[in-house]
């Protein structure tokens, strides 16, 4: 299991790490919504010049502004002092090529009953992306239109997954 490897690595990590106390409030007063893509892990932070403790980072498949992303933003803004929001998409997003039939097939193979699969409206629930840039702009609009989000800057960015170059799609200043 991968867990065994993680636990071994963790022992080494703790031995070599000098513990530091950081606030749970983001130093840069920034909240980010981005994608769960494996290639962004440990990469996006560097590409954006962010250190541990600098920002709230909310991740999901395809950086969608779901109910839960909005819930996390509300906590980040009202409880943790975030004053600026960035929706950060990336090129070559896996959510742009989701094959729903394949997901249904995998679910069946892994023992999920057809009843359960049918009840899930996968297309709507998972929400495929037509275009990574359009998806970011829609996300920014969704946040800005939410009646419980205050008048703070909400930017839209897209990062090149290979080079790390960031393009600004919506500068809200
Ligand atoms: Zn993605």
PDB file of N, CA and C in Angstrom, residues 77-155:
ATOM      1  N   UNK A  77     -12.907  34.160   3.688  1.00  0.00           N
ATOM      2  CA  UNK A  77     -13.096  35.619   3.699  1.00  0.00           C
ATOM      3  C   UNK A  77     -13.516  36.116   5.082  1.00  0.00           C
ATOM      4  N   UNK A  78     -14.569  35.509   5.624  1.00  0.00           N
ATOM      5  CA  UNK A  78     -15.164  36.085   6.827  1.00  0.00           C
ATOM      6  C   UNK A  78     -14.521  35.617   8.120  1.00  0.00           C
ATOM      7  N   UNK A  79     -13.875  34.466   8.059  1.00  0.00           N
ATOM      8  CA  UNK A  79     -13.303  33.957   9.295  1.00  0.00           C
ATOM      9  C   UNK A  79     -11.776  34.039   9.292  1.00  0.00           C
ATOM     10  N   UNK A  80     -11.178  34.013   8.112  1.00  0.00           N
ATOM     11  CA  UNK A  80      -9.725  33.900   8.060  1.00  0.00           C
ATOM     12  C   UNK A  80      -9.046  35.092   7.388  1.00  0.00           C
ATOM     13  N   UNK A  81      -9.828  36.072   7.007  1.00  0.00           N
ATOM     14  CA  UNK A  81      -9.249  37.341   6.572  1.00  0.00           C
ATOM     15  C   UNK A  81      -8.784  37.424   5.133  1.00  0.00           C
ATOM     16  N   UNK A  82      -9.234  36.521   4.270  1.00  0.00           N
ATOM     17  CA  UNK A  82      -8.863  36.641   2.852  1.00  0.00           C
ATOM     18  C   UNK A  82      -9.524  37.890   2.269  1.00  0.00           C
ATOM     19  N   UNK A  83      -8.756  38.684   1.529  1.00  0.00           N
ATOM     20  CA  UNK A  83      -9.278  39.934   0.970  1.00  0.00           C
ATOM     21  C   UNK A  83      -9.198  39.960  -0.546  1.00  0.00           C
ATOM     22  N   UNK A  84      -8.675  38.885  -1.130  1.00  0.00           N
ATOM     23  CA  UNK A  84      -8.541  38.818  -2.588  1.00  0.00           C
ATOM     24  C   UNK A  84      -8.676  37.342  -2.978  1.00  0.00           C
ATOM     25  N   UNK A  85      -9.358  37.096  -4.100  1.00  0.00           N
ATOM     26  CA  UNK A  85      -9.606  35.718  -4.531  1.00  0.00           C
ATOM     27  C   UNK A  85      -9.046  35.526  -5.936  1.00  0.00           C
ATOM     28  N   UNK A  86      -8.455  34.367  -6.181  1.00  0.00           N
ATOM     29  CA  UNK A  86      -7.999  34.030  -7.533  1.00  0.00           C
ATOM     30  C   UNK A  86      -8.534  32.655  -7.918  1.00  0.00           C
ATOM     31  N   UNK A  87      -9.212  32.586  -9.063  1.00  0.00           N
ATOM     32  CA  UNK A  87      -9.590  31.300  -9.630  1.00  0.00           C
ATOM     33  C   UNK A  87      -8.470  30.948 -10.609  1.00  0.00           C
ATOM     34  N   UNK A  88      -7.799  29.826 -10.367  1.00  0.00           N
ATOM     35  CA  UNK A  88      -6.634  29.476 -11.189  1.00  0.00           C
ATOM     36  C   UNK A  88      -6.876  28.160 -11.919  1.00  0.00           C
ATOM     37  N   UNK A  89      -7.163  28.250 -13.209  1.00  0.00           N
ATOM     38  CA  UNK A  89      -7.286  27.056 -14.046  1.00  0.00           C
ATOM     39  C   UNK A  89      -5.924  26.704 -14.621  1.00  0.00           C
ATOM     40  N   UNK A  90      -5.893  25.642 -15.400  1.00  0.00           N
ATOM     41  CA  UNK A  90      -4.621  25.277 -16.032  1.00  0.00           C
ATOM     42  C   UNK A  90      -4.888  24.646 -17.391  1.00  0.00           C
ATOM     43  N   UNK A  91      -3.867  24.678 -18.239  1.00  0.00           N
ATOM     44  CA  UNK A  91      -3.999  24.081 -19.570  1.00  0.00           C
ATOM     45  C   UNK A  91      -4.016  22.565 -19.434  1.00  0.00           C
ATOM     46  N   UNK A  92      -4.564  21.885 -20.406  1.00  0.00           N
ATOM     47  CA  UNK A  92      -4.596  20.420 -20.443  1.00  0.00           C
ATOM     48  C   UNK A  92      -5.301  19.823 -19.231  1.00  0.00           C
ATOM     49  N   UNK A  93      -6.429  20.432 -18.834  1.00  0.00           N
ATOM     50  CA  UNK A  93      -7.168  19.946 -17.651  1.00  0.00           C
ATOM     51  C   UNK A  93      -7.889  18.646 -17.990  1.00  0.00           C
ATOM     52  N   UNK A  94      -7.739  17.665 -17.118  1.00  0.00           N
ATOM     53  CA  UNK A  94      -8.394  16.370 -17.318  1.00  0.00           C
ATOM     54  C   UNK A  94      -9.906  16.483 -17.371  1.00  0.00           C
ATOM     55  N   UNK A  95     -10.440  17.530 -16.747  1.00  0.00           N
ATOM     56  CA  UNK A  95     -11.889  17.700 -16.722  1.00  0.00           C
ATOM     57  C   UNK A  95     -12.443  18.145 -18.073  1.00  0.00           C
ATOM     58  N   UNK A  96     -11.541  18.491 -18.980  1.00  0.00           N
ATOM     59  CA  UNK A  96     -11.990  18.875 -20.323  1.00  0.00           C
ATOM     60  C   UNK A  96     -12.243  17.638 -21.185  1.00  0.00           C
ATOM     61  N   UNK A  97     -11.805  16.497 -20.725  1.00  0.00           N
ATOM     62  CA  UNK A  97     -12.024  15.272 -21.519  1.00  0.00           C
ATOM     63  C   UNK A  97     -12.642  14.152 -20.696  1.00  0.00           C
ATOM     64  N   UNK A  98     -13.577  14.485 -19.821  1.00  0.00           N
ATOM     65  CA  UNK A  98     -14.174  13.436 -18.997  1.00  0.00           C
ATOM     66  C   UNK A  98     -15.081  12.571 -19.861  1.00  0.00           C
ATOM     67  N   UNK A  99     -14.894  11.264 -19.755  1.00  0.00           N
ATOM     68  CA  UNK A  99     -15.742  10.325 -20.476  1.00  0.00           C
ATOM     69  C   UNK A  99     -16.713   9.694 -19.475  1.00  0.00           C
ATOM     70  N   UNK A 100     -17.960  10.167 -19.529  1.00  0.00           N
ATOM     71  CA  UNK A 100     -18.928   9.732 -18.521  1.00  0.00           C
ATOM     72  C   UNK A 100     -19.285   8.257 -18.647  1.00  0.00           C
ATOM     73  N   UNK A 101     -19.315   7.758 -19.887  1.00  0.00           N
ATOM     74  CA  UNK A 101     -19.597   6.328 -20.067  1.00  0.00           C
ATOM     75  C   UNK A 101     -18.497   5.489 -19.428  1.00  0.00           C
ATOM     76  N   UNK A 102     -17.270   5.972 -19.545  1.00  0.00           N
ATOM     77  CA  UNK A 102     -16.145   5.248 -18.954  1.00  0.00           C
ATOM     78  C   UNK A 102     -16.255   5.253 -17.422  1.00  0.00           C
ATOM     79  N   UNK A 103     -16.671   6.387 -16.869  1.00  0.00           N
ATOM     80  CA  UNK A 103     -16.851   6.457 -15.409  1.00  0.00           C
ATOM     81  C   UNK A 103     -17.919   5.472 -14.977  1.00  0.00           C
ATOM     82  N   UNK A 104     -19.056   5.470 -15.717  1.00  0.00           N
ATOM     83  CA  UNK A 104     -20.147   4.536 -15.384  1.00  0.00           C
ATOM     84  C   UNK A 104     -19.649   3.096 -15.457  1.00  0.00           C
ATOM     85  N   UNK A 105     -18.878   2.798 -16.487  1.00  0.00           N
ATOM     86  CA  UNK A 105     -18.337   1.447 -16.677  1.00  0.00           C
ATOM     87  C   UNK A 105     -17.421   1.076 -15.508  1.00  0.00           C
ATOM     88  N   UNK A 106     -16.527   1.998 -15.133  1.00  0.00           N
ATOM     89  CA  UNK A 106     -15.606   1.757 -14.008  1.00  0.00           C
ATOM     90  C   UNK A 106     -16.373   1.532 -12.717  1.00  0.00           C
ATOM     91  N   UNK A 107     -17.412   2.322 -12.516  1.00  0.00           N
ATOM     92  CA  UNK A 107     -18.199   2.186 -11.285  1.00  0.00           C
ATOM     93  C   UNK A 107     -18.813   0.801 -11.212  1.00  0.00           C
ATOM     94  N   UNK A 108     -19.361   0.359 -12.352  1.00  0.00           N
ATOM     95  CA  UNK A 108     -19.965  -0.982 -12.414  1.00  0.00           C
ATOM     96  C   UNK A 108     -18.921  -2.044 -12.100  1.00  0.00           C
ATOM     97  N   UNK A 109     -17.761  -1.934 -12.748  1.00  0.00           N
ATOM     98  CA  UNK A 109     -16.684  -2.899 -12.546  1.00  0.00           C
ATOM     99  C   UNK A 109     -16.259  -2.950 -11.080  1.00  0.00           C
ATOM    100  N   UNK A 110     -16.317  -1.788 -10.407  1.00  0.00           N
ATOM    101  CA  UNK A 110     -15.849  -1.739  -9.017  1.00  0.00           C
ATOM    102  C   UNK A 110     -16.973  -1.985  -8.021  1.00  0.00           C
ATOM    103  N   UNK A 111     -18.082  -2.516  -8.519  1.00  0.00           N
ATOM    104  CA  UNK A 111     -19.117  -3.036  -7.623  1.00  0.00           C
ATOM    105  C   UNK A 111     -20.226  -2.077  -7.247  1.00  0.00           C
ATOM    106  N   UNK A 112     -20.331  -0.948  -7.905  1.00  0.00           N
ATOM    107  CA  UNK A 112     -21.442  -0.026  -7.609  1.00  0.00           C
ATOM    108  C   UNK A 112     -22.662  -0.477  -8.417  1.00  0.00           C
ATOM    109  N   UNK A 113     -23.821  -0.522  -7.750  1.00  0.00           N
ATOM    110  CA  UNK A 113     -25.011  -1.045  -8.426  1.00  0.00           C
ATOM    111  C   UNK A 113     -25.522  -0.061  -9.486  1.00  0.00           C
ATOM    112  N   UNK A 114     -26.173  -0.631 -10.500  1.00  0.00           N
ATOM    113  CA  UNK A 114     -26.673   0.200 -11.604  1.00  0.00           C
ATOM    114  C   UNK A 114     -27.700   1.230 -11.127  1.00  0.00           C
ATOM    115  N   UNK A 115     -28.471   0.833 -10.118  1.00  0.00           N
ATOM    116  CA  UNK A 115     -29.458   1.760  -9.542  1.00  0.00           C
ATOM    117  C   UNK A 115     -28.782   3.033  -9.049  1.00  0.00           C
ATOM    118  N   UNK A 116     -27.720   2.803  -8.296  1.00  0.00           N
ATOM    119  CA  UNK A 116     -26.989   3.940  -7.707  1.00  0.00           C
ATOM    120  C   UNK A 116     -26.399   4.803  -8.816  1.00  0.00           C
ATOM    121  N   UNK A 117     -25.814   4.150  -9.812  1.00  0.00           N
ATOM    122  CA  UNK A 117     -25.179   4.889 -10.910  1.00  0.00           C
ATOM    123  C   UNK A 117     -26.209   5.709 -11.671  1.00  0.00           C
ATOM    124  N   UNK A 118     -27.392   5.111 -11.881  1.00  0.00           N
ATOM    125  CA  UNK A 118     -28.439   5.814 -12.631  1.00  0.00           C
ATOM    126  C   UNK A 118     -28.949   7.036 -11.887  1.00  0.00           C
ATOM    127  N   UNK A 119     -29.020   6.893 -10.552  1.00  0.00           N
ATOM    128  CA  UNK A 119     -29.540   7.993  -9.734  1.00  0.00           C
ATOM    129  C   UNK A 119     -28.628   9.219  -9.780  1.00  0.00           C
ATOM    130  N   UNK A 120     -27.332   8.958  -9.943  1.00  0.00           N
ATOM    131  CA  UNK A 120     -26.393  10.077 -10.026  1.00  0.00           C
ATOM    132  C   UNK A 120     -26.521  10.658 -11.423  1.00  0.00           C
ATOM    133  N   UNK A 121     -26.785  11.935 -11.498  1.00  0.00           N
ATOM    134  CA  UNK A 121     -26.729  12.553 -12.823  1.00  0.00           C
ATOM    135  C   UNK A 121     -25.280  12.977 -13.038  1.00  0.00           C
ATOM    136  N   UNK A 122     -24.474  12.026 -13.499  1.00  0.00           N
ATOM    137  CA  UNK A 122     -23.031  12.253 -13.555  1.00  0.00           C
ATOM    138  C   UNK A 122     -22.643  13.480 -14.372  1.00  0.00           C
ATOM    139  N   UNK A 123     -23.294  13.633 -15.533  1.00  0.00           N
ATOM    140  CA  UNK A 123     -22.957  14.750 -16.412  1.00  0.00           C
ATOM    141  C   UNK A 123     -23.090  16.089 -15.673  1.00  0.00           C
ATOM    142  N   UNK A 124     -24.208  16.211 -14.937  1.00  0.00           N
ATOM    143  CA  UNK A 124     -24.447  17.475 -14.261  1.00  0.00           C
ATOM    144  C   UNK A 124     -23.620  17.589 -12.978  1.00  0.00           C
ATOM    145  N   UNK A 125     -23.534  16.492 -12.254  1.00  0.00           N
ATOM    146  CA  UNK A 125     -22.869  16.494 -10.954  1.00  0.00           C
ATOM    147  C   UNK A 125     -21.366  16.738 -11.103  1.00  0.00           C
ATOM    148  N   UNK A 126     -20.760  16.022 -11.992  1.00  0.00           N
ATOM    149  CA  UNK A 126     -19.310  16.155 -12.186  1.00  0.00           C
ATOM    150  C   UNK A 126     -18.999  17.396 -13.014  1.00  0.00           C
ATOM    151  N   UNK A 127     -19.837  17.672 -13.999  1.00  0.00           N
ATOM    152  CA  UNK A 127     -19.706  18.909 -14.756  1.00  0.00           C
ATOM    153  C   UNK A 127     -18.450  18.979 -15.597  1.00  0.00           C
ATOM    154  N   UNK A 128     -18.515  18.487 -16.810  1.00  0.00           N
ATOM    155  CA  UNK A 128     -17.348  18.549 -17.701  1.00  0.00           C
ATOM    156  C   UNK A 128     -17.071  19.993 -18.101  1.00  0.00           C
ATOM    157  N   UNK A 129     -15.859  20.232 -18.508  1.00  0.00           N
ATOM    158  CA  UNK A 129     -15.433  21.568 -18.926  1.00  0.00           C
ATOM    159  C   UNK A 129     -15.273  21.557 -20.445  1.00  0.00           C
ATOM    160  N   UNK A 130     -15.860  22.565 -21.130  1.00  0.00           N
ATOM    161  CA  UNK A 130     -15.673  22.640 -22.586  1.00  0.00           C
ATOM    162  C   UNK A 130     -14.333  23.275 -22.893  1.00  0.00           C
ATOM    163  N   UNK A 131     -13.994  24.264 -22.074  1.00  0.00           N
ATOM    164  CA  UNK A 131     -12.847  25.094 -22.397  1.00  0.00           C
ATOM    165  C   UNK A 131     -12.267  25.623 -21.077  1.00  0.00           C
ATOM    166  N   UNK A 132     -10.986  25.404 -20.862  1.00  0.00           N
ATOM    167  CA  UNK A 132     -10.379  25.743 -19.569  1.00  0.00           C
ATOM    168  C   UNK A 132     -10.482  27.239 -19.257  1.00  0.00           C
ATOM    169  N   UNK A 133     -10.298  28.073 -20.287  1.00  0.00           N
ATOM    170  CA  UNK A 133     -10.330  29.525 -20.041  1.00  0.00           C
ATOM    171  C   UNK A 133     -11.759  29.994 -19.736  1.00  0.00           C
ATOM    172  N   UNK A 134     -12.695  29.466 -20.526  1.00  0.00           N
ATOM    173  CA  UNK A 134     -14.102  29.832 -20.314  1.00  0.00           C
ATOM    174  C   UNK A 134     -14.551  29.412 -18.914  1.00  0.00           C
ATOM    175  N   UNK A 135     -14.077  28.259 -18.493  1.00  0.00           N
ATOM    176  CA  UNK A 135     -14.431  27.733 -17.171  1.00  0.00           C
ATOM    177  C   UNK A 135     -13.966  28.665 -16.051  1.00  0.00           C
ATOM    178  N   UNK A 136     -12.771  29.250 -16.219  1.00  0.00           N
ATOM    179  CA  UNK A 136     -12.249  30.179 -15.204  1.00  0.00           C
ATOM    180  C   UNK A 136     -13.125  31.436 -15.151  1.00  0.00           C
ATOM    181  N   UNK A 137     -13.434  31.973 -16.330  1.00  0.00           N
ATOM    182  CA  UNK A 137     -14.260  33.191 -16.388  1.00  0.00           C
ATOM    183  C   UNK A 137     -15.639  32.946 -15.773  1.00  0.00           C
ATOM    184  N   UNK A 138     -16.223  31.794 -16.095  1.00  0.00           N
ATOM    185  CA  UNK A 138     -17.529  31.454 -15.499  1.00  0.00           C
ATOM    186  C   UNK A 138     -17.421  31.365 -13.984  1.00  0.00           C
ATOM    187  N   UNK A 139     -16.315  30.786 -13.505  1.00  0.00           N
ATOM    188  CA  UNK A 139     -16.102  30.663 -12.064  1.00  0.00           C
ATOM    189  C   UNK A 139     -16.011  32.022 -11.388  1.00  0.00           C
ATOM    190  N   UNK A 140     -15.258  32.930 -12.006  1.00  0.00           N
ATOM    191  CA  UNK A 140     -15.116  34.286 -11.453  1.00  0.00           C
ATOM    192  C   UNK A 140     -16.493  34.948 -11.352  1.00  0.00           C
ATOM    193  N   UNK A 141     -17.278  34.798 -12.435  1.00  0.00           N
ATOM    194  CA  UNK A 141     -18.624  35.411 -12.453  1.00  0.00           C
ATOM    195  C   UNK A 141     -19.495  34.833 -11.342  1.00  0.00           C
ATOM    196  N   UNK A 142     -19.394  33.527 -11.176  1.00  0.00           N
ATOM    197  CA  UNK A 142     -20.212  32.850 -10.166  1.00  0.00           C
ATOM    198  C   UNK A 142     -19.889  33.380  -8.766  1.00  0.00           C
ATOM    199  N   UNK A 143     -18.605  33.572  -8.502  1.00  0.00           N
ATOM    200  CA  UNK A 143     -18.211  34.096  -7.185  1.00  0.00           C
ATOM    201  C   UNK A 143     -18.713  35.526  -7.027  1.00  0.00           C
ATOM    202  N   UNK A 144     -18.488  36.341  -8.071  1.00  0.00           N
ATOM    203  CA  UNK A 144     -18.872  37.756  -7.974  1.00  0.00           C
ATOM    204  C   UNK A 144     -20.391  37.928  -7.871  1.00  0.00           C
ATOM    205  N   UNK A 145     -21.123  36.984  -8.453  1.00  0.00           N
ATOM    206  CA  UNK A 145     -22.584  37.079  -8.416  1.00  0.00           C
ATOM    207  C   UNK A 145     -23.193  36.500  -7.148  1.00  0.00           C
ATOM    208  N   UNK A 146     -22.393  35.805  -6.360  1.00  0.00           N
ATOM    209  CA  UNK A 146     -22.946  35.213  -5.139  1.00  0.00           C
ATOM    210  C   UNK A 146     -23.288  36.334  -4.164  1.00  0.00           C
ATOM    211  N   UNK A 147     -24.516  36.381  -3.690  1.00  0.00           N
ATOM    212  CA  UNK A 147     -24.989  37.522  -2.892  1.00  0.00           C
ATOM    213  C   UNK A 147     -24.288  37.606  -1.531  1.00  0.00           C
ATOM    214  N   UNK A 148     -23.668  36.503  -1.114  1.00  0.00           N
ATOM    215  CA  UNK A 148     -23.013  36.510   0.205  1.00  0.00           C
ATOM    216  C   UNK A 148     -21.512  36.790   0.112  1.00  0.00           C
ATOM    217  N   UNK A 149     -21.021  37.071  -1.109  1.00  0.00           N
ATOM    218  CA  UNK A 149     -19.600  37.418  -1.272  1.00  0.00           C
ATOM    219  C   UNK A 149     -19.498  38.945  -1.328  1.00  0.00           C
ATOM    220  N   UNK A 150     -18.595  39.537  -0.531  1.00  0.00           N
ATOM    221  CA  UNK A 150     -18.505  41.002  -0.504  1.00  0.00           C
ATOM    222  C   UNK A 150     -17.772  41.550  -1.727  1.00  0.00           C
ATOM    223  N   UNK A 151     -17.695  42.865  -1.821  1.00  0.00           N
ATOM    224  CA  UNK A 151     -17.005  43.526  -2.939  1.00  0.00           C
ATOM    225  C   UNK A 151     -15.497  43.429  -2.747  1.00  0.00           C
ATOM    226  N   UNK A 152     -14.915  42.316  -3.127  1.00  0.00           N
ATOM    227  CA  UNK A 152     -13.457  42.186  -3.064  1.00  0.00           C
ATOM    228  C   UNK A 152     -12.987  41.729  -4.449  1.00  0.00           C
ATOM    229  N   UNK A 153     -11.702  41.957  -4.773  1.00  0.00           N
ATOM    230  CA  UNK A 153     -11.226  41.556  -6.107  1.00  0.00           C
ATOM    231  C   UNK A 153     -11.268  40.031  -6.283  1.00  0.00           C
ATOM    232  N   UNK A 154     -11.841  39.594  -7.405  1.00  0.00           N
ATOM    233  CA  UNK A 154     -11.858  38.173  -7.774  1.00  0.00           C
ATOM    234  C   UNK A 154     -11.225  38.074  -9.165  1.00  0.00           C
ATOM    235  N   UNK A 155     -10.028  37.528  -9.235  1.00  0.00           N
ATOM    236  CA  UNK A 155      -9.296  37.447 -10.500  1.00  0.00           C
ATOM    237  C   UNK A 155      -9.426  36.054 -11.126  1.00  0.00           C
TER     238      UNK A 155
END
